[in-house]
mmCIF file of C-alpha atoms in Angstrom:
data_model
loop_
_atom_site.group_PDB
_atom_site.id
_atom_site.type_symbol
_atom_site.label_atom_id
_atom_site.label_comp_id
_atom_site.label_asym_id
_atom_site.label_seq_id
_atom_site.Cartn_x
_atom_site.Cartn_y
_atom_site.Cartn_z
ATOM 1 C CA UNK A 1 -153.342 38.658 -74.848
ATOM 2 C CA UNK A 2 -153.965 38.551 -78.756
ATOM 3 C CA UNK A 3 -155.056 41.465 -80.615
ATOM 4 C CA UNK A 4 -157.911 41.807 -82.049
ATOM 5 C CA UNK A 5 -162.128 42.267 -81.813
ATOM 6 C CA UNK A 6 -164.222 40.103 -80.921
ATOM 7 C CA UNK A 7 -167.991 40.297 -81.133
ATOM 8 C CA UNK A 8 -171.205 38.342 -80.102
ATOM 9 C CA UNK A 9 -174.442 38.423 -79.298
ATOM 10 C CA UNK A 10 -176.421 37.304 -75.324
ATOM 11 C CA UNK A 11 -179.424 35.464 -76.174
ATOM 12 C CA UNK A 12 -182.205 35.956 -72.891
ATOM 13 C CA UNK A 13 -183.624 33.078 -71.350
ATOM 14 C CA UNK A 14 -187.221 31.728 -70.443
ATOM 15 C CA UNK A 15 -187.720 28.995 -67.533
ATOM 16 C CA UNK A 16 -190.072 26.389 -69.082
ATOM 17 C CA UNK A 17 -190.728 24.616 -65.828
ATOM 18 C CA UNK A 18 -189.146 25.923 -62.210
ATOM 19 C CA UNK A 19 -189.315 23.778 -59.646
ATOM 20 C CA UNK A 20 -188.267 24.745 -56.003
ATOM 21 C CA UNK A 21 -187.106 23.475 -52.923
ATOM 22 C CA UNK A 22 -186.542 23.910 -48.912
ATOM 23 C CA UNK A 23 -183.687 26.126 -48.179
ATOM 24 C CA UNK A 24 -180.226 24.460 -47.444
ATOM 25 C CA UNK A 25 -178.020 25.131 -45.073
ATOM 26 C CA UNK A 26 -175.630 26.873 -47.160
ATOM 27 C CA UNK A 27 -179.034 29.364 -47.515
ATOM 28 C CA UNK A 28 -179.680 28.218 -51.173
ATOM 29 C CA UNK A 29 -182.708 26.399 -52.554
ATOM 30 C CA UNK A 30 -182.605 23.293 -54.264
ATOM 31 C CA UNK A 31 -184.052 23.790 -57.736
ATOM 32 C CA UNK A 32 -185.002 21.786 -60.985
ATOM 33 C CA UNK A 33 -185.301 24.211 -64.064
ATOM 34 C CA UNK A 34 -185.529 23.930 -67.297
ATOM 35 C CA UNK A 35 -184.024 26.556 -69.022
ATOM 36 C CA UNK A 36 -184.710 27.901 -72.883
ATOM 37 C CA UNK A 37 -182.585 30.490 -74.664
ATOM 38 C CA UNK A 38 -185.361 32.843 -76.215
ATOM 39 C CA UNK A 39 -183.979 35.508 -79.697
ATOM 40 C CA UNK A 40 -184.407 38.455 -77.453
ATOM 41 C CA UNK A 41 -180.214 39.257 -77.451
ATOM 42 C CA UNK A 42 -177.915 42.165 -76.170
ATOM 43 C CA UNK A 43 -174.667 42.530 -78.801
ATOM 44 C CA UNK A 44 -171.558 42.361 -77.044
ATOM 45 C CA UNK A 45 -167.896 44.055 -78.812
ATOM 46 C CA UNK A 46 -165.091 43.272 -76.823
ATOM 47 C CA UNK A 47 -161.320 44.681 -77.649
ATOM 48 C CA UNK A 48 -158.052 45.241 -76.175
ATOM 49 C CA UNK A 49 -157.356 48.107 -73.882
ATOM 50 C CA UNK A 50 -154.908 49.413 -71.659
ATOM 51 C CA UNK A 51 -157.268 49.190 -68.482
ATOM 52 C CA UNK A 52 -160.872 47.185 -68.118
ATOM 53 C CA UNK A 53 -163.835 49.280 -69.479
ATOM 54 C CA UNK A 54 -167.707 48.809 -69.683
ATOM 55 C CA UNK A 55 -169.391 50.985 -72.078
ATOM 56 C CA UNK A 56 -172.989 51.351 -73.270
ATOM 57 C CA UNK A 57 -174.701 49.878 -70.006
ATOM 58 C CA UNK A 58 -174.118 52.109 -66.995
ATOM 59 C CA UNK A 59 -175.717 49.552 -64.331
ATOM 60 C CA UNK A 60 -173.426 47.169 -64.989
ATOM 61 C CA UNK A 61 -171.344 45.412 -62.598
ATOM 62 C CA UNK A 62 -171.292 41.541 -63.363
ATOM 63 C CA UNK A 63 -169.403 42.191 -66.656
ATOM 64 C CA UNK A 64 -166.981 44.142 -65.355
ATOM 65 C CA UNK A 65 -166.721 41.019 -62.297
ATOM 66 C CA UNK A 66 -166.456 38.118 -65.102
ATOM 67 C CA UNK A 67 -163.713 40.002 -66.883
ATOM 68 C CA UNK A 68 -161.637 40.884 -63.583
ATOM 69 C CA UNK A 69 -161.820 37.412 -62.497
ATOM 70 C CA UNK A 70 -160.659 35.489 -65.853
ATOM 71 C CA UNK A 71 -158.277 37.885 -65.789
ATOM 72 C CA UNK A 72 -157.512 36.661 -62.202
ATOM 73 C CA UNK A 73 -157.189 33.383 -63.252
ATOM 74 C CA UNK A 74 -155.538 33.382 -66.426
ATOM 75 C CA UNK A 75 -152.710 35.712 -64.924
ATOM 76 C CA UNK A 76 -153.199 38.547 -66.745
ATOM 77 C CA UNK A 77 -154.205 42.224 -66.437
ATOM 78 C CA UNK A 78 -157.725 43.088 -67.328
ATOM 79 C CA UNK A 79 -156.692 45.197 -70.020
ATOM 80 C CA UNK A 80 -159.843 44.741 -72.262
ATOM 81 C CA UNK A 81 -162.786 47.304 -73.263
ATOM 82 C CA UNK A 82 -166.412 45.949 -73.755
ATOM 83 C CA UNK A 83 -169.594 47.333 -75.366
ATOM 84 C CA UNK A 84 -173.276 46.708 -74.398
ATOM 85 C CA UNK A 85 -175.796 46.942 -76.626
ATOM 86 C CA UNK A 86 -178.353 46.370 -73.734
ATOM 87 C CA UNK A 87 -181.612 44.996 -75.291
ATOM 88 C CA UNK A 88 -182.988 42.677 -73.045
ATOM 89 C CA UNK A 89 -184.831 44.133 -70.391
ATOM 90 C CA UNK A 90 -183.095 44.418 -66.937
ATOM 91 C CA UNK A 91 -184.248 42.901 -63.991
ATOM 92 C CA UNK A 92 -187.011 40.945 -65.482
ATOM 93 C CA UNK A 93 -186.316 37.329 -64.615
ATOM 94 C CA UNK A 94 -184.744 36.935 -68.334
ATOM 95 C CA UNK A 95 -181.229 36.429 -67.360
ATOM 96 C CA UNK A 96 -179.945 39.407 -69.227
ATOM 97 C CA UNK A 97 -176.910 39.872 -66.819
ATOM 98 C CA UNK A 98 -176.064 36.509 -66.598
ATOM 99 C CA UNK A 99 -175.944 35.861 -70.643
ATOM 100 C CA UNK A 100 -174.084 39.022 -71.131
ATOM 101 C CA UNK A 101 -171.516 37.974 -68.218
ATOM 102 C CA UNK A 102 -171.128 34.252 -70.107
ATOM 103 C CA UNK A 103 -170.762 35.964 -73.396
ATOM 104 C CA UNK A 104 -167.824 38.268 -72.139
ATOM 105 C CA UNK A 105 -166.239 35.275 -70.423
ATOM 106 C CA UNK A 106 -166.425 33.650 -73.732
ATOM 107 C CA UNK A 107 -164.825 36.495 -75.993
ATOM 108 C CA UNK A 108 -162.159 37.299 -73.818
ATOM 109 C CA UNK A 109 -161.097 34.279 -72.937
ATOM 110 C CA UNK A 110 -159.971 34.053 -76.894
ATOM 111 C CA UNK A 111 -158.149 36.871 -76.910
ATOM 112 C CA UNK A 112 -155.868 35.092 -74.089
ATOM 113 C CA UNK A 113 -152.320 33.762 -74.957
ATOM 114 C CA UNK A 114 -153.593 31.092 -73.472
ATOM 115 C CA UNK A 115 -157.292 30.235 -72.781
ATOM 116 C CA UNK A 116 -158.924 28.756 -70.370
ATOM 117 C CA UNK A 117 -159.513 24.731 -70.607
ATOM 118 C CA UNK A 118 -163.729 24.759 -71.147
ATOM 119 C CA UNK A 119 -163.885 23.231 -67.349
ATOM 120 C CA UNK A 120 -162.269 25.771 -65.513
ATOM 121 C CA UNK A 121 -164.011 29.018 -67.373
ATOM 122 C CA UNK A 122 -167.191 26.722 -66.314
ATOM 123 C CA UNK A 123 -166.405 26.772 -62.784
ATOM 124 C CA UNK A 124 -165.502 30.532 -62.624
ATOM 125 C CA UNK A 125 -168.905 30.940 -64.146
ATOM 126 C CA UNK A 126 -170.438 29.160 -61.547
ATOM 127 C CA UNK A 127 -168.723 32.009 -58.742
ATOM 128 C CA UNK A 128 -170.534 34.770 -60.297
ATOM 129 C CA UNK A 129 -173.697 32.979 -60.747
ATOM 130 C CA UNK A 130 -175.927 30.555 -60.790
ATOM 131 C CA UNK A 131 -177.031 31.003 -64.395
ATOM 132 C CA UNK A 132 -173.806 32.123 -65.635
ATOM 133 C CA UNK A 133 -172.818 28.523 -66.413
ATOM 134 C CA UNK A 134 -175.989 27.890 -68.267
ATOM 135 C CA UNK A 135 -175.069 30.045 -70.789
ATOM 136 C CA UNK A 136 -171.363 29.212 -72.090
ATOM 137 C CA UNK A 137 -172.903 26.245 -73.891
ATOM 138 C CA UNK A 138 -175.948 25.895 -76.557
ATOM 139 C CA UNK A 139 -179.134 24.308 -76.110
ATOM 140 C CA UNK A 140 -181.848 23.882 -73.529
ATOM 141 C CA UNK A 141 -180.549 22.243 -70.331
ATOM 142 C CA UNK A 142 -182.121 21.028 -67.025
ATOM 143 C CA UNK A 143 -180.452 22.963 -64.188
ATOM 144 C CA UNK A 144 -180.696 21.257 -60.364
ATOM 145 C CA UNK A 145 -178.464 21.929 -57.267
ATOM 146 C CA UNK A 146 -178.703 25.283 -56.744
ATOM 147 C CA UNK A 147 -178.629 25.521 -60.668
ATOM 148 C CA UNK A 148 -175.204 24.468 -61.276
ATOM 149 C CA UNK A 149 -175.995 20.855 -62.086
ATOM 150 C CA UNK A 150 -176.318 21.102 -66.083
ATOM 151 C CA UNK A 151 -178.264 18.475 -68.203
ATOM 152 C CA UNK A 152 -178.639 18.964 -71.722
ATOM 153 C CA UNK A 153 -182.238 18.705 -73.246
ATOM 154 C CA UNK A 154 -183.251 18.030 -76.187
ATOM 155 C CA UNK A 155 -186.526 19.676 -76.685
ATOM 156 C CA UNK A 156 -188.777 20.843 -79.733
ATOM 157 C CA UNK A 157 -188.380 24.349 -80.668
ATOM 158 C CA UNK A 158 -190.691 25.126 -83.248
ATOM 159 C CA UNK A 159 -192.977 27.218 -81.749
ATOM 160 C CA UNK A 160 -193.564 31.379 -81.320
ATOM 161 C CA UNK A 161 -192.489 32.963 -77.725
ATOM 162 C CA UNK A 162 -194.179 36.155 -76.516
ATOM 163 C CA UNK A 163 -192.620 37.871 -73.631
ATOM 164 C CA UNK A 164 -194.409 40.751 -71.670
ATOM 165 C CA UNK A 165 -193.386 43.168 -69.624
ATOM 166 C CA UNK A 166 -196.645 44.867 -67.619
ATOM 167 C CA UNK A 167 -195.951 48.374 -67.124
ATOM 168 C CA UNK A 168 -195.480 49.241 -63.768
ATOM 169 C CA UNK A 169 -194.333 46.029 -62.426
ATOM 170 C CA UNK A 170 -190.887 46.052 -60.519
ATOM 171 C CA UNK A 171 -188.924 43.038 -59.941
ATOM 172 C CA UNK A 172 -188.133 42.775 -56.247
ATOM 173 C CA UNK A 173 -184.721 40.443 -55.539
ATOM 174 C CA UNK A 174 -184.285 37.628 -56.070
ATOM 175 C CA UNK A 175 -183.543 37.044 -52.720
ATOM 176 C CA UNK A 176 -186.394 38.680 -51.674
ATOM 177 C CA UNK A 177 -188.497 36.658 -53.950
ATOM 178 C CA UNK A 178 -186.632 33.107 -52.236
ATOM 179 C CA UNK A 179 -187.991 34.437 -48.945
ATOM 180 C CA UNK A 180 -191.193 35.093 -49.831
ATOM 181 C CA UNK A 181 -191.361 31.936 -51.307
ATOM 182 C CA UNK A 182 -190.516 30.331 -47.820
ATOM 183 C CA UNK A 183 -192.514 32.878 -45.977
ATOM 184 C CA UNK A 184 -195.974 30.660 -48.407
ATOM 185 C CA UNK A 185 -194.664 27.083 -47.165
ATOM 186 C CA UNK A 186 -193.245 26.732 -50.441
ATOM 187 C CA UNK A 187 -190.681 23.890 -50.672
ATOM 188 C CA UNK A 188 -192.627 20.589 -48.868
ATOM 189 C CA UNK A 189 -192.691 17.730 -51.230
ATOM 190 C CA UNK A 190 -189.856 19.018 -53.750
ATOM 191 C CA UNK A 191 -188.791 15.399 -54.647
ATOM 192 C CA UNK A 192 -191.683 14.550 -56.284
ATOM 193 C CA UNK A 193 -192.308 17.504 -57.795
ATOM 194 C CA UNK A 194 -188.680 17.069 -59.346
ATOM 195 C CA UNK A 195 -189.882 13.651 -60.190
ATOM 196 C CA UNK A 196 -193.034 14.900 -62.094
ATOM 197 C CA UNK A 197 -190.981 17.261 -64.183
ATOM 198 C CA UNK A 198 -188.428 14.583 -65.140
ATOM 199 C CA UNK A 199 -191.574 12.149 -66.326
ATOM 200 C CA UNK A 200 -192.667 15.177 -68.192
ATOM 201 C CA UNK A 201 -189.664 16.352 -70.235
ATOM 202 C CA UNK A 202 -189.134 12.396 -70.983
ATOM 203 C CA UNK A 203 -192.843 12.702 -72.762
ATOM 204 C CA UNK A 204 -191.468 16.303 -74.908
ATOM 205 C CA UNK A 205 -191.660 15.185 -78.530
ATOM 206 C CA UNK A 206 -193.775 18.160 -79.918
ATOM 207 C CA UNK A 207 -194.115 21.517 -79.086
ATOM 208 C CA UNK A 208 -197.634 21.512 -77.709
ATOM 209 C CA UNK A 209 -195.812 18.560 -75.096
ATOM 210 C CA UNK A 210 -194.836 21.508 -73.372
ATOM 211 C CA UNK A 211 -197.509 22.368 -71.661
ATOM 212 C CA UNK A 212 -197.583 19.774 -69.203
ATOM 213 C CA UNK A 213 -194.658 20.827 -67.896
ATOM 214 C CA UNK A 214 -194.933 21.807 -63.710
ATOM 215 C CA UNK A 215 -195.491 26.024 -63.491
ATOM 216 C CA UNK A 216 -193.139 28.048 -62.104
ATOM 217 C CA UNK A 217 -192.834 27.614 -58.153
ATOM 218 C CA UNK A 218 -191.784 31.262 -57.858
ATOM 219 C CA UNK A 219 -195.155 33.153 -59.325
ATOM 220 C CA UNK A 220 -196.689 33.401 -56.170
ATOM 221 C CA UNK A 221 -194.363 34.852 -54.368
ATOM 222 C CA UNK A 222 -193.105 37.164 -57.254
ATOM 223 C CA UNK A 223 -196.114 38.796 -56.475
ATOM 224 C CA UNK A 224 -198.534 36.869 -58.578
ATOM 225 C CA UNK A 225 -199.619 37.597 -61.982
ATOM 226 C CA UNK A 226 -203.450 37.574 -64.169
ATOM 227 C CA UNK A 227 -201.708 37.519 -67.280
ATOM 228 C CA UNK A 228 -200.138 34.002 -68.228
ATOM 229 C CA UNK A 229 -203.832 33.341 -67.568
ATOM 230 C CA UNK A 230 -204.986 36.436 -69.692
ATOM 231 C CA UNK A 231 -202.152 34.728 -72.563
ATOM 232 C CA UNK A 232 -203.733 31.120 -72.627
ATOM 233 C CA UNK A 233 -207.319 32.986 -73.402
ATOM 234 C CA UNK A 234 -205.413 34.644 -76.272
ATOM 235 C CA UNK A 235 -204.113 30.914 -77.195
ATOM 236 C CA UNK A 236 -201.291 30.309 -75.580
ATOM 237 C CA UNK A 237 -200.299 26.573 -75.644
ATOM 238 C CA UNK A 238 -198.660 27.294 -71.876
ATOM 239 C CA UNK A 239 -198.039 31.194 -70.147
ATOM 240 C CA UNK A 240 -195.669 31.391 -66.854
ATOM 241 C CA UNK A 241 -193.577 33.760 -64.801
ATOM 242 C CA UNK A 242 -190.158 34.155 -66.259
ATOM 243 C CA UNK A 243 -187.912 33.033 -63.701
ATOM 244 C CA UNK A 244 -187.976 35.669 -60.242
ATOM 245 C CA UNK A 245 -190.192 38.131 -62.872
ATOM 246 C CA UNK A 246 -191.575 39.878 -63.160
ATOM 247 C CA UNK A 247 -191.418 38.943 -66.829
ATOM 248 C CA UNK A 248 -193.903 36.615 -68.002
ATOM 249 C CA UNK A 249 -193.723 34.499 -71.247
ATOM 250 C CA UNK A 250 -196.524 32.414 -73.294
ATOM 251 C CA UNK A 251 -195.736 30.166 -76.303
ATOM 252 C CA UNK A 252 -198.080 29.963 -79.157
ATOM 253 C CA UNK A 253 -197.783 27.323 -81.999
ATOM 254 C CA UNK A 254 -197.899 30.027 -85.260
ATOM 255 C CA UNK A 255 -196.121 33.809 -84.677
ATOM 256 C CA UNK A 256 -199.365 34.886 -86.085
ATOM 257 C CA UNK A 257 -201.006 34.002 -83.088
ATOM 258 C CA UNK A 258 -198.076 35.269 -80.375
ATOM 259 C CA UNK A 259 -198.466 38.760 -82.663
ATOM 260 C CA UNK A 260 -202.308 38.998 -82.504
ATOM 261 C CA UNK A 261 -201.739 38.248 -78.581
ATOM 262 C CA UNK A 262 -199.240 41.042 -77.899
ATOM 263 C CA UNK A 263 -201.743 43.217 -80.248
ATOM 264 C CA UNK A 264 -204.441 42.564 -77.338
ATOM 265 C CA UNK A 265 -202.833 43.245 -74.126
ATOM 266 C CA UNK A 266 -202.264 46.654 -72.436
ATOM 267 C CA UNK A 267 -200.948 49.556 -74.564
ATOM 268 C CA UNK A 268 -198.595 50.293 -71.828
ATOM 269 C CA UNK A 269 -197.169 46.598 -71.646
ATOM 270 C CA UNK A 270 -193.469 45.643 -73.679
ATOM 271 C CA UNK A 271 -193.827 42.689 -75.976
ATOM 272 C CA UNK A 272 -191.452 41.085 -77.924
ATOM 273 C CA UNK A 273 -191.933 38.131 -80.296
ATOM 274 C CA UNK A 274 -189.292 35.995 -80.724
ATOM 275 C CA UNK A 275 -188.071 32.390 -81.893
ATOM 276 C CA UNK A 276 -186.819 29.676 -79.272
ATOM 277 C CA UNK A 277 -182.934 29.997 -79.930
ATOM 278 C CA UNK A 278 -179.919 27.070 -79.750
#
């Protein structure tokens, strides 16, 4: 391994569109997402070490995976310590874990004698998680299979993102959320619902474009939620479930308007206004 620090920052992620299908038989659901890094980020400091260390996030265990198993890979011993700023919230649908997990891929593989070729850190990405690949490469991207099937996207990003956290609200699993989703009937009819969301992104050219994206398959059974409709009262352009949740996230055309919004809701609710990131 070479010396040396190495720093960076995990940008969270929306889902502008989720799209979800029957169960398969190896128990995963076919999905068509489209995915959108949002500037709500956790710093990540990364240095050598004589053993592997996680410091600043105490519930962290994917890190501390992704690091064992490049280290697996590339031959080595995990001899590296790494720092969590943890800003984005956890559990929330925002893929927090997964980003930082990416990110410490990413740094560490540098410090290697010699790295990883890009395709095979991708695929040990794609072991720890579905998102994880999503993540070692910029820009918005269409994920199918069971999300490891990347497509880049080229969509407009000049617009405002609110994300809200409700107070009180708990994210159940994700698995839990999957089943539920089965336990509605959810999944009939998945092709052309996939279908409907590719015509869509095709027609993105402007921000506002957006909102004719399909919603997010998983509200309902993420336990349902009044407020993307409470955000498109406020003037959101389009308001959806993050992901699993219980996160939700509404996109307004001026920051003025997201900030005015976020002034409005609940006193007990998180907000954060941020930019669509690269």
């Amino acid at each position: 391994m070479s010396a040396g620090r190495e720093r960076g920052a995990a940008a969270a992620k929306i889902n502008l569109a989720l799209v979800v299908g029957p169960r398969r038989a190896d128990g995963l659901h076919e999905v068509a997402t489209v995915m959108q890094r949002v500037g709500l980020r956790d710093g990540l400091e990364l240095e050598p070490a004589r053993r592997l260390e996680v410091a600043g996030f105490a519930e962290d265990t994917l890190v501390r995976e992704a690091l064992r198993a490049l280290a697996a890979a590339a031959g080595v011993e995990p001899r590296w310590r790494i720092r969590i700023d943890k800003q984005i919230p956890v559990a929330a649908g925002l893929g927090g874990g997964s980003a930082d997990a990416a990110l410490a891929l990413t740094l560490a593989n540098r410090c290697l004698a010699q790295p990883l070729a890009k395709e095979r850190l991708g695929a040990l990405a794609a072991r720890l998680g579905a998102d994880v690949p999503f993540f070692l490469e910029p820009g918005p991207k269409l994920a199918e299979g069971a999300g490891e099937r990347l497509t880049p996207l080229r969509l407009p990003q000049e617009y405002t993102v609110l994300v809200v956290l409700e107070e009180g609200r708990v994210k159940r699993s994700t698995g839990d959320v999957y089943s539920r989703f089965d336990e509605l009937g959810g999944g009939p009819g998945f092709e052309e619902r996939r279908e409907a969301l590719l015509a869509a992104l095709t027609a993105c050219g402007r921000p506002s474009d957006l909102a004719v994206l399909p919603p997010n398959d998983l509200a309902a059974a993420a336990g349902g939620s009044a407020l993307p409709a409470r955000l498109r009262e406020l003037g959101a352009f389009r308001a959806d479930v993050c992901g699993a949740g219980p996160a939700v996230y509404a996109l307004f055309a001026e920051r003025r308007d997201a900030a005015a919004a976020a002034a409005r809701l609940d006193a007990g609710a998180r907000t954060w206004v941020v930019d669509p990131v690269w």
